[in-house]
Coordinates of C-alpha atoms (C1' of nucleotides) in Angstrom, one line a residue:
Chain O
X4 CA 90.0 135.3 118.9
X5 CA 91.7 132.8 116.5
X6 CA 94.9 134.1 118.3
X7 CA 93.4 133.3 121.4
X8 CA 93.3 130.1 120.4
X9 CA 97.0 129.0 118.7
X10 CA 98.3 130.5 122.1
X11 CA 96.4 128.1 124.2
X12 CA 98.4 125.8 122.0
X13 CA 101.4 127.6 122.4
X14 CA 102.0 127.3 126.2
X15 CA 101.2 123.6 126.0
X16 CA 104.1 122.8 123.5
X17 CA 106.5 124.7 125.6
X18 CA 106.0 122.3 128.3
X19 CA 105.9 118.6 125.9
X20 CA 108.7 120.4 124.8
X21 CA 110.9 121.6 127.0
X22 CA 110.0 119.7 130.0
X23 CA 113.0 117.1 129.8
X24 CA 115.7 119.7 129.2
X25 CA 116.6 120.2 132.8
X26 CA 114.6 118.9 135.6
X27 CA 116.1 121.1 138.0
X28 CA 115.2 124.9 139.2
X29 CA 114.5 126.2 136.0
X30 CA 112.0 129.0 136.2
X31 CA 109.4 129.2 134.1
X32 CA 110.3 132.4 132.9
X33 CA 113.9 130.3 131.8
X34 CA 111.6 128.0 130.3
X35 CA 109.6 130.5 127.9
X36 CA 112.6 132.6 127.2
X37 CA 114.4 129.7 126.2
X38 CA 111.5 128.5 124.2
X39 CA 111.0 132.0 122.3
X40 CA 113.9 132.0 121.5
X41 CA 114.4 129.1 118.8
X42 CA 110.9 130.2 117.2
X43 CA 110.9 131.3 113.9
X44 CA 108.3 132.3 111.5
X45 CA 107.5 131.6 107.7
X46 CA 104.8 133.9 106.2
X47 CA 102.0 132.1 104.0
X48 CA 103.2 131.0 100.8
X49 CA 106.5 130.6 101.8
X50 CA 108.5 127.3 101.6
X51 CA 109.8 125.8 104.0
X52 CA 113.5 125.0 103.6
X53 CA 115.5 123.2 105.7
X54 CA 118.1 120.9 106.2
X55 CA 120.4 123.1 103.3
X56 CA 121.8 120.1 101.9
X57 CA 125.3 120.1 104.1
X58 CA 124.5 121.7 107.2
X59 CA 123.2 120.1 110.3
X60 CA 119.8 118.9 109.6
X61 CA 117.2 120.8 112.6
X62 CA 113.9 119.6 112.9
X63 CA 111.0 121.8 112.7
X64 CA 108.3 121.5 114.9
X65 CA 105.0 123.8 114.0
X66 CA 103.8 125.4 116.5
X67 CA 100.9 127.3 114.9
X68 CA 99.7 127.7 111.3
X69 CA 98.9 124.5 108.4
X70 CA 102.1 124.0 106.2
X71 CA 102.0 120.7 103.1
X72 CA 104.0 118.7 101.4
X73 CA 104.0 119.6 97.6
X74 CA 105.3 118.6 94.2
X75 CA 105.0 120.8 91.2
X76 CA 105.0 118.8 87.8
X77 CA 106.7 121.1 84.9
X78 CA 103.8 121.9 83.5
X79 CA 102.5 123.7 86.6
X80 CA 100.0 120.2 87.7
X81 CA 100.7 120.1 91.9
X82 CA 100.0 117.2 94.2
X83 CA 99.7 117.9 97.7
X84 CA 101.3 115.0 99.8
X85 CA 100.6 115.6 102.9
X86 CA 99.4 118.5 105.5
X87 CA 101.2 119.2 108.2
X88 CA 99.4 120.2 111.5
X89 CA 100.6 122.5 114.5
X90 CA 102.7 119.6 116.8
X91 CA 103.7 118.1 113.8
X92 CA 107.5 117.6 112.6
X93 CA 108.6 118.8 109.2
X94 CA 110.7 116.7 108.4
X95 CA 115.1 117.1 107.6
X96 CA 114.1 115.7 104.6
X97 CA 116.5 117.3 101.0
X98 CA 119.6 117.1 103.3
X99 CA 119.8 113.4 102.6
X100 CA 119.4 112.5 98.9
X101 CA 116.2 112.3 98.1
X102 CA 113.8 115.0 98.4
X103 CA 111.5 116.0 95.2
X104 CA 108.8 117.5 97.5
X105 CA 109.2 120.6 99.4
X106 CA 107.1 122.1 102.2
X107 CA 105.4 125.0 101.9
X108 CA 103.5 126.8 104.7
X109 CA 99.8 127.4 103.7
X110 CA 99.3 129.8 106.4
X111 CA 101.4 131.3 108.8
X112 CA 103.5 129.2 110.6
X113 CA 105.2 129.4 114.2
X114 CA 107.8 126.6 114.3
X115 CA 110.2 125.3 117.0
X116 CA 113.9 124.8 116.3
X117 CA 114.3 121.3 118.1
X118 CA 118.3 121.4 116.5
X119 CA 119.5 118.8 114.8
X120 CA 117.5 115.1 116.3
X121 CA 119.8 112.6 116.2
X122 CA 118.4 109.8 118.3
X123 CA 114.6 108.3 117.2
X124 CA 112.8 108.2 120.3
X125 CA 110.0 106.2 120.9
X126 CA 107.5 109.0 120.0
X127 CA 109.5 109.5 117.2
X128 CA 109.4 106.1 115.9
X129 CA 105.2 106.1 116.8
X130 CA 105.3 109.3 114.6
X131 CA 107.1 108.4 111.6
X132 CA 104.6 105.1 111.7
X133 CA 101.6 107.7 111.4
X134 CA 102.9 109.9 109.2
X135 CA 103.4 106.8 107.2
X136 CA 100.3 105.2 107.7
X137 CA 98.8 108.7 106.3
X138 CA 100.4 108.2 103.1
X139 CA 99.1 105.4 102.9
X140 CA 95.9 106.5 103.7
X141 CA 95.9 109.1 101.2
X142 CA 97.4 106.4 98.7
X143 CA 93.6 105.0 98.7
X144 CA 91.9 108.1 98.6
X145 CA 92.8 108.9 95.5
X146 CA 93.2 105.7 93.6
X147 CA 90.2 103.6 95.0
X148 CA 87.4 106.3 96.5
X149 CA 85.0 108.4 94.6
X150 CA 85.4 112.4 95.1
X151 CA 82.6 112.7 98.1
X152 CA 84.5 109.9 99.8
X153 CA 87.6 111.5 99.3
X154 CA 86.2 114.6 100.8
X155 CA 84.8 113.5 103.8
X156 CA 88.0 111.2 104.0
X157 CA 90.2 113.9 104.6
X158 CA 88.0 115.7 106.5
X159 CA 87.9 112.8 108.9
X160 CA 91.1 112.1 109.1
X161 CA 92.0 116.3 109.8
X162 CA 89.4 115.9 112.5
X163 CA 91.2 113.4 114.1
X164 CA 94.0 115.0 113.9
X165 CA 93.3 118.6 115.4
X166 CA 91.3 117.0 117.9
X167 CA 94.2 114.9 119.4
X168 CA 96.3 119.0 119.7
X169 CA 93.4 119.9 121.4
X170 CA 91.9 122.4 117.8
X171 CA 88.6 120.6 118.1
X172 CA 85.8 122.5 119.7
X173 CA 83.1 120.1 120.3
X174 CA 82.8 118.4 116.1
X175 CA 83.6 122.1 115.0
X176 CA 87.3 123.0 113.3
X177 CA 88.5 125.4 111.3
X178 CA 90.4 124.3 108.3
X179 CA 92.5 127.6 106.7
X180 CA 92.2 126.0 103.0
X181 CA 91.1 127.0 100.0
X182 CA 89.2 125.3 97.6
X183 CA 91.9 124.7 95.8
X184 CA 94.8 123.8 97.8
X185 CA 91.8 120.8 98.6
X186 CA 91.7 120.0 95.0
X187 CA 95.6 119.7 94.5
X188 CA 94.9 117.4 97.8
X189 CA 92.8 115.2 96.3
X190 CA 93.6 115.1 92.9
X191 CA 90.7 117.0 91.6
X192 CA 89.9 120.0 89.9
X193 CA 88.4 123.2 92.0
X194 CA 85.1 123.1 90.3
X195 CA 84.5 119.9 91.1
X196 CA 86.2 120.6 94.4
X197 CA 83.1 122.5 95.1
X198 CA 80.2 120.8 93.6
X199 CA 81.4 118.1 95.6
X200 CA 81.4 120.1 99.1
X201 CA 77.7 121.8 97.4
X202 CA 76.2 118.0 97.3
X203 CA 77.6 117.1 100.7
X204 CA 76.3 120.1 102.4
X205 CA 73.3 120.1 100.8
X206 CA 72.2 116.3 101.8
X207 CA 73.4 117.6 105.3
X208 CA 76.5 115.5 105.6
X209 CA 78.8 118.3 107.2
X210 CA 78.8 122.0 106.8
X211 CA 81.1 124.1 105.8
X212 CA 81.1 127.5 106.6
X213 CA 83.8 130.7 106.1
X214 CA 86.9 128.4 107.3
X215 CA 85.1 126.3 109.8
X216 CA 83.8 122.1 108.9
X217 CA 81.2 120.8 111.5
X218 CA 81.0 117.1 110.8
X219 CA 77.7 115.7 111.0
X220 CA 77.4 112.4 112.3
X221 CA 81.4 111.1 112.4
X222 CA 80.5 107.6 112.7
X223 CA 77.9 107.4 109.3
X224 CA 80.2 109.8 108.0
X225 CA 83.4 107.0 108.7
X226 CA 81.0 104.5 106.7
X227 CA 80.5 106.2 104.3
X228 CA 84.1 106.8 103.1
X229 CA 85.6 103.3 104.1
X230 CA 87.8 105.8 107.2
X231 CA 89.4 103.8 109.7
X232 CA 90.2 106.2 113.0
X233 CA 94.5 105.3 113.5
X234 CA 92.3 104.2 116.7
X235 CA 91.4 100.4 115.5
X236 CA 93.8 99.4 113.2
X237 CA 93.6 96.0 115.1
X238 CA 90.8 95.5 113.5
X239 CA 91.1 96.5 110.5
X240 CA 94.7 94.4 110.3
X241 CA 92.5 91.2 111.3
X242 CA 90.6 91.1 107.9
X243 CA 91.4 89.1 105.1
X244 CA 93.5 90.7 103.2
X245 CA 94.0 87.9 100.6
X246 CA 90.5 87.7 100.1
X247 CA 89.0 83.9 100.4
X248 CA 86.6 82.3 98.0
X249 CA 83.5 84.3 100.1
X250 CA 84.4 87.9 99.4
X251 CA 83.7 88.6 96.1
X252 CA 86.2 86.4 94.3
X253 CA 89.0 88.3 94.0
X254 CA 91.5 86.3 95.9
X255 CA 95.3 87.0 94.5
X256 CA 96.5 83.1 92.9
X257 CA 99.8 83.1 91.2
X258 CA 99.2 84.3 88.1
X259 CA 99.8 82.2 84.7
X260 CA 100.0 84.3 82.3
X261 CA 101.8 88.3 82.5
X262 CA 100.8 91.5 80.5
X263 CA 100.5 89.8 77.5
X264 CA 100.5 91.1 74.3
Chain G
X24 CA 115.3 80.4 81.9
X25 CA 113.8 82.4 84.5
X26 CA 115.0 79.9 87.7
X27 CA 118.7 80.4 86.3
X28 CA 118.4 84.7 86.3
X29 CA 117.0 84.0 89.9
X30 CA 120.0 81.4 91.2
X31 CA 122.4 84.7 89.6
X32 CA 120.6 87.3 91.8
X33 CA 120.7 85.1 94.6
X34 CA 124.0 84.6 94.6
X35 CA 124.8 88.4 94.6
X36 CA 122.4 88.3 97.7
X37 CA 124.8 85.7 99.8
X38 CA 127.5 87.7 99.1
X39 CA 126.6 91.5 100.0
X40 CA 124.2 89.8 102.9
X41 CA 126.7 87.9 104.9
X42 CA 129.9 89.6 103.8
X43 CA 130.0 91.5 107.4
X44 CA 129.4 88.2 109.7
X45 CA 132.3 86.8 109.6
X46 CA 136.0 88.3 108.2
X47 CA 138.4 85.3 109.1
X48 CA 138.6 82.0 107.5
X49 CA 134.8 81.0 107.1
X50 CA 134.7 79.2 104.1
X51 CA 132.3 80.0 100.9
X52 CA 130.7 77.0 101.7
X53 CA 129.8 77.2 105.1
X54 CA 128.5 81.3 103.8
X55 CA 126.5 79.3 101.4
X56 CA 124.9 77.0 104.3
X57 CA 124.6 79.8 106.0
X58 CA 122.6 81.4 104.2
X59 CA 120.2 78.9 102.9
X60 CA 119.7 78.1 106.9
X61 CA 117.5 81.6 106.8
X62 CA 115.3 80.9 104.0
X63 CA 111.8 81.5 104.1
X64 CA 109.3 80.8 101.1
X65 CA 105.8 81.9 100.3
X66 CA 103.2 80.8 97.6
X67 CA 102.2 83.2 95.4
X68 CA 99.0 84.7 97.0
X69 CA 100.1 84.2 100.6
X70 CA 100.1 86.8 103.1
X71 CA 103.2 87.4 104.3
X72 CA 102.9 88.7 108.3
X73 CA 105.5 89.0 109.5
X74 CA 106.3 90.9 113.2
X75 CA 103.5 88.6 115.1
X76 CA 102.7 91.5 117.2
X77 CA 104.5 90.4 120.2
X78 CA 107.2 88.3 118.9
X79 CA 110.7 89.5 117.7
X80 CA 110.1 91.9 115.0
X81 CA 111.8 89.8 112.2
X82 CA 113.7 91.6 108.9
X83 CA 113.0 90.1 105.6
X84 CA 115.0 90.6 102.2
X85 CA 113.6 89.2 99.4
X86 CA 116.0 87.1 97.8
X87 CA 113.5 86.5 94.3
X88 CA 110.0 86.8 93.2
X89 CA 107.8 90.2 93.7
X90 CA 105.5 90.7 96.3
X91 CA 103.3 93.8 97.4
X92 CA 101.6 95.7 99.8
X93 CA 98.2 96.3 99.5
X94 CA 94.9 97.3 101.7
X95 CA 91.6 95.6 100.9
X96 CA 88.5 97.7 101.6
X97 CA 85.2 96.1 103.1
X98 CA 83.3 96.3 99.6
X99 CA 86.5 94.8 97.9
X100 CA 88.3 97.7 96.3
X101 CA 91.7 97.3 96.2
X102 CA 94.9 99.5 96.6
X103 CA 98.3 98.4 96.3
X104 CA 100.4 100.8 97.8
X105 CA 104.2 99.7 96.3
X106 CA 105.5 96.6 95.0
X107 CA 108.2 94.8 96.6
X108 CA 111.8 93.5 94.2
X109 CA 114.4 91.5 94.9
X110 CA 116.7 92.6 97.2
X111 CA 113.7 94.9 99.1
X112 CA 113.2 94.5 102.8
X113 CA 110.0 93.8 104.2
X114 CA 109.3 96.3 106.8
X115 CA 108.7 95.3 110.2
X116 CA 105.0 97.1 110.2
X117 CA 102.5 95.6 112.1
X118 CA 104.4 94.8 115.0
X119 CA 103.9 98.5 116.2
X120 CA 100.6 100.2 116.2
X121 CA 99.7 100.9 112.4
X122 CA 99.2 98.2 110.7
X123 CA 95.9 98.1 108.4
X124 CA 98.3 97.2 105.0
X125 CA 99.4 93.9 104.2
X126 CA 102.1 92.4 102.2
X127 CA 100.9 90.1 99.8
X128 CA 103.4 87.8 97.4
X129 CA 103.0 88.2 93.6
X130 CA 105.0 85.3 92.7
X131 CA 106.2 82.5 94.6
X132 CA 109.2 84.0 97.3
X133 CA 112.7 83.9 98.6
X134 CA 113.4 85.9 101.4
X135 CA 116.5 85.6 103.7
X136 CA 115.5 86.3 107.9
X137 CA 117.6 88.6 109.1
X138 CA 116.3 88.6 113.0
X139 CA 115.5 91.3 114.7
X140 CA 117.3 94.6 112.9
X141 CA 117.7 96.7 115.4
X142 CA 120.2 99.0 114.9
X143 CA 119.6 101.7 111.7
X144 CA 122.7 101.8 109.4
X145 CA 122.9 104.1 106.8
X146 CA 122.1 102.2 104.4
X147 CA 118.7 101.1 105.9
X148 CA 118.7 104.9 105.9
X149 CA 119.3 105.4 102.4
X150 CA 116.5 102.6 102.0
X151 CA 113.9 103.7 104.0
X152 CA 114.2 107.5 102.2
X153 CA 113.8 106.2 98.6
X154 CA 111.4 103.7 99.7
X155 CA 108.8 106.8 100.9
X156 CA 110.4 108.9 97.7
X157 CA 108.6 105.8 95.7
X158 CA 105.9 106.8 97.7
X159 CA 105.4 110.0 96.8
X160 CA 105.8 109.5 93.4
X161 CA 102.9 107.1 93.6
X162 CA 100.8 109.9 95.4
X163 CA 101.7 111.8 92.1
X164 CA 100.8 109.4 89.6
X165 CA 97.7 108.1 90.8
X166 CA 96.8 112.4 91.3
X167 CA 97.7 114.2 88.4
X168 CA 98.6 111.6 85.9
X169 CA 96.1 110.3 83.2
X170 CA 96.2 106.4 82.6
X171 CA 98.7 106.4 79.7
X172 CA 101.3 108.2 82.0
X173 CA 100.8 106.7 85.5
X174 CA 101.9 103.1 83.2
X175 CA 104.6 104.3 81.6
X176 CA 105.5 106.7 84.9
X177 CA 105.0 103.0 87.0
X178 CA 106.9 100.8 84.2
X179 CA 110.2 103.6 84.7
X180 CA 110.6 102.9 88.1
X181 CA 110.3 99.3 87.8
X182 CA 113.0 99.5 85.1
X183 CA 114.8 101.9 87.4
X184 CA 115.1 99.3 90.6
X185 CA 115.1 96.2 88.3
X186 CA 118.5 97.5 87.0
X187 CA 119.8 98.4 90.2
X188 CA 120.1 94.8 91.4
X189 CA 120.6 93.3 87.5
X190 CA 117.7 91.9 86.8
X191 CA 117.2 94.4 83.3
X192 CA 118.8 92.4 80.2
X193 CA 119.8 95.5 77.5
X194 CA 116.0 97.3 77.8
X195 CA 113.7 94.4 78.4
X196 CA 112.7 92.7 82.0
X197 CA 110.2 90.8 83.0
X198 CA 106.9 91.6 85.0
X199 CA 105.2 88.6 86.6
X200 CA 102.3 90.7 87.2
X201 CA 98.5 90.7 86.0
X202 CA 96.6 93.0 84.3
X203 CA 94.5 93.3 87.5
X204 CA 97.4 94.0 89.4
X205 CA 98.7 96.6 87.8
X206 CA 95.0 98.4 87.5
X207 CA 95.1 97.9 91.7
X208 CA 98.5 99.5 91.7
X209 CA 97.6 102.3 89.0
X210 CA 93.9 103.2 90.9
X211 CA 92.5 102.6 87.3
X212 CA 90.3 99.6 85.7
X213 CA 91.3 96.2 84.5
X214 CA 89.7 97.0 81.5
X215 CA 91.4 100.5 80.9
X216 CA 94.2 99.0 81.4
X217 CA 94.0 96.4 78.9
X218 CA 92.9 99.0 76.8
X219 CA 96.0 101.9 77.5
X220 CA 98.8 99.3 76.7
X221 CA 97.1 98.8 73.8
X222 CA 97.7 101.8 72.9
X223 CA 101.0 102.7 73.7
X224 CA 102.0 99.1 72.1
X225 CA 100.5 100.8 69.4
X226 CA 102.0 103.8 69.1
X227 CA 105.4 102.1 69.8
X228 CA 106.0 103.3 73.4
X229 CA 106.6 99.8 75.0
X230 CA 106.5 95.9 73.5
X231 CA 104.6 94.2 76.3
X232 CA 104.5 90.8 75.2
X233 CA 104.2 87.3 77.4
X234 CA 105.2 88.9 80.8
X235 CA 108.4 91.0 79.6
X236 CA 108.7 94.5 78.7
X237 CA 111.4 96.9 76.2
X238 CA 111.6 100.4 77.1
X239 CA 111.7 102.1 73.5
X240 CA 113.9 105.3 74.2
X241 CA 113.4 105.5 77.8
X242 CA 114.3 109.3 77.9
X243 CA 111.3 110.5 76.0
X244 CA 109.4 108.1 78.0
X245 CA 110.2 109.8 81.2
X246 CA 109.8 113.3 79.7
X247 CA 106.3 112.0 78.8
X248 CA 105.2 110.6 82.0
X249 CA 107.1 113.4 83.7
X250 CA 109.7 110.8 85.2
X251 CA 112.3 111.6 87.1
X252 CA 115.2 109.1 88.3
X253 CA 116.1 109.1 91.8
X254 CA 119.0 109.8 89.8
X255 CA 118.1 113.5 89.3
X256 CA 117.1 114.9 92.4
X257 CA 119.2 117.8 93.0
X258 CA 117.9 119.4 89.8
X259 CA 114.3 118.2 90.5
X260 CA 114.2 120.2 94.0
X261 CA 116.2 123.0 92.6
X262 CA 112.9 123.9 90.5
X263 CA 110.2 127.0 91.8
X264 CA 108.3 124.7 94.5
X265 CA 106.3 127.5 95.3
X266 CA 106.1 129.4 91.9
X267 CA 106.6 132.9 91.5
X268 CA 105.2 134.9 88.6
X269 CA 106.3 133.3 85.5
X270 CA 105.0 129.8 86.0
X271 CA 101.4 130.0 85.1
X272 CA 100.8 131.9 88.1
X273 CA 99.8 128.9 90.2
X274 CA 101.8 130.2 92.8
X275 CA 100.6 130.2 96.8
X276 CA 99.7 133.0 98.1
X277 CA 97.8 133.4 101.6
X278 CA 94.5 132.9 101.3
X279 CA 91.8 135.2 102.1
X280 CA 89.0 133.1 102.3
X281 CA 88.6 130.1 103.1
X282 CA 86.6 126.9 101.9
X283 CA 83.4 129.5 102.6
X284 CA 79.8 128.1 101.7
Chain A
dC20 C1' 88.0 68.4 75.5
dG21 C1' 86.5 71.1 79.0
dT22 C1' 87.3 74.1 82.3
dT23 C1' 90.2 78.4 84.3
dC24 C1' 92.0 82.1 83.6
dA25 C1' 93.9 85.9 81.6
dC26 C1' 93.6 88.8 77.7
dT27 C1' 90.6 91.4 74.3
dT28 C1' 86.7 94.3 72.9
dG29 C1' 82.6 96.4 72.2
dA30 C1' 78.7 99.4 74.2
dC31 C1' 77.5 102.5 77.1
dC32 C1' 77.3 105.8 80.8
dA33 C1' 78.8 108.3 85.0
dA34 C1' 82.4 111.1 87.1
dC35 C1' 85.4 114.5 86.6
dA36 C1' 87.5 117.7 84.0
dT37 C1' 87.7 122.2 81.6
dC38 C1' 86.2 126.8 79.7
dA39 C1' 83.8 131.1 80.8
dA40 C1' 81.5 134.1 82.8
dA41 C1' 79.1 135.6 87.0
dT42 C1' 78.9 135.9 91.8
dA43 C1' 80.8 137.2 96.7
dT44 C1' 84.2 138.0 99.5
dG45 C1' 87.9 141.0 102.1
dG46 C1' 91.2 144.2 102.1
dT47 C1' 92.7 148.9 100.9
dG48 C1' 92.8 153.9 100.0
dG49 C1' 90.3 157.0 99.3
Chain P
dC27 C1' 81.4 154.9 104.7
dC28 C1' 82.8 154.1 99.6
dA29 C1' 84.8 152.7 95.2
dC30 C1' 87.6 149.6 93.8
dC31 C1' 90.7 145.4 93.1
dA32 C1' 92.3 140.6 94.0
dT33 C1' 91.2 136.5 95.1
dA34 C1' 88.1 133.1 96.0
dT35 C1' 83.6 131.0 95.1
dT36 C1' 79.8 129.0 92.7
dT37 C1' 77.7 127.7 88.5
dG38 C1' 76.5 126.0 83.4
dA39 C1' 77.5 124.3 79.6
dT40 C1' 80.2 121.4 77.0
dG41 C1' 84.0 117.4 76.3
dT42 C1' 87.1 113.7 77.8
dT43 C1' 88.6 109.8 80.7
dG44 C1' 87.8 106.5 82.6
dG45 C1' 83.6 102.9 84.5
dT46 C1' 81.0 99.4 84.4
dC47 C1' 78.2 95.6 82.1
dA48 C1' 78.7 91.7 78.9
dA49 C1' 80.6 88.3 75.4
dG50 C1' 84.1 86.5 73.1
dT51 C1' 89.1 84.7 72.6
dG52 C1' 93.5 82.4 73.5
dA53 C1' 96.5 80.0 76.4
dA54 C1' 97.7 76.1 80.2
dC55 C1' 96.2 72.7 82.3
dG56 C1' 94.4 68.5 84.3

DNA sequence: CGTTCACTTGACCAACATCAAATATGGTGG
DNA sequence: CCACCATATTTGATGTTGGTCAAGTGAACG
């Protein structure tokens, strides 16, 4: 049944990806052929290396499967920066100058190659903004949220993104993630992730079984983890960023001494 | 003496910013005038709000002073995402759709308004890549580095960036940051930042006095904090991202079970 | 000279990491 | 179907890191 769900997803991407190629009399069969000619596959665990530092930068769009951006320190510590879901682009980073971050397939991956994408259209800009927004969210998670909050917050983000591409059924969706991957994304140890999940299950926040997750009472989860959906930016933006005197008095005045000894 | 250093910096920015406006007979005085006409100021602690959600997006370049991007949670927790130094652009974010992150001046701020910057040139792309790179570094710091490592790592980044705009003298540079700001950037508590700094001082890693920092033996610091300068991307990129069997055996195979119950 | 803001320090505690071992689970070959 | 193996999850015991609370110090400033 999993393959079926993925196929539905693929066909929807055919339309959105190729719909603007030729508006003329190209038959649907032609389109499907053209689509599949550009499909590439990556095995789970393989590194997706693109933009071979000199070749034309190809832009890959994930059709099915999950990937992640990550970095590994010399001593083995790992940090996952973001998850890449169906519909997301794998940026052609690394072709430029900065590229100390790799993309690894977390499951078997199906991607379409859009070739060198030189012009940045409105949709591309929007996607880039959201991507950046997610990086900020991730920073907030790791810097200021507790383990329980981090897990919930990430699950809510994944729910929102998967929902947008039709991979959520009700409140339930599938995550092909190991607890170790989860830990590396959230900056926690596997053991502690395990215990945190246990706690969340026991307290009825979520239901996690065999790779699918069901979020119970999403608004409550959002409140408990300070999650701000991408939909309500404006409202959040209106909050006083530089706190006044009422809000815990944590204003940011001009410092009078700096990191003194 | 502080003002003097800043002024030197400003004049260098005049050249680089306005050098391409007119290659003809515009006198230097004219250039200076044109420059100063576009200068804006922000007080320390004030929020830099740009792109008033509908007006023309102006792009601001910091001439002198420090700012930061941050977010505050409803319960008062703060997270600083990045520091903005002289020469950095204050992105016109927020004018689009996502903007749950504010820019606050950490010191008195002098910025030039470049007006709406619609075309993205090579320099702009390069800057954007480095900015993103720094976000990744920050994520790595908060997710996988210890307190001591985080502090060193951040100091090294600041050194590198300040050096590039000529604000480092020898191994010493000034940071107008409160320990509280430092804490909010690194996801630690003020008290713990204090103790960490104390330790670093005592062990001779750095010398921090009255707002200026001297890094002792930068290569050793870099090694101790897993710092990778922006100069050696290639080398780092060549590291095996998806570890083989030699490197602690932490490969990323296809997960066979996923977040089971 | 008192007030304010930042830094400092000590005592105590909670969150999370680490180590080690036990227990599923799924895949594979017989 | 069963035995076996590798991988993942779970659990307990224990240690460390870093947070919180509270109080004290020192410098700048009116």
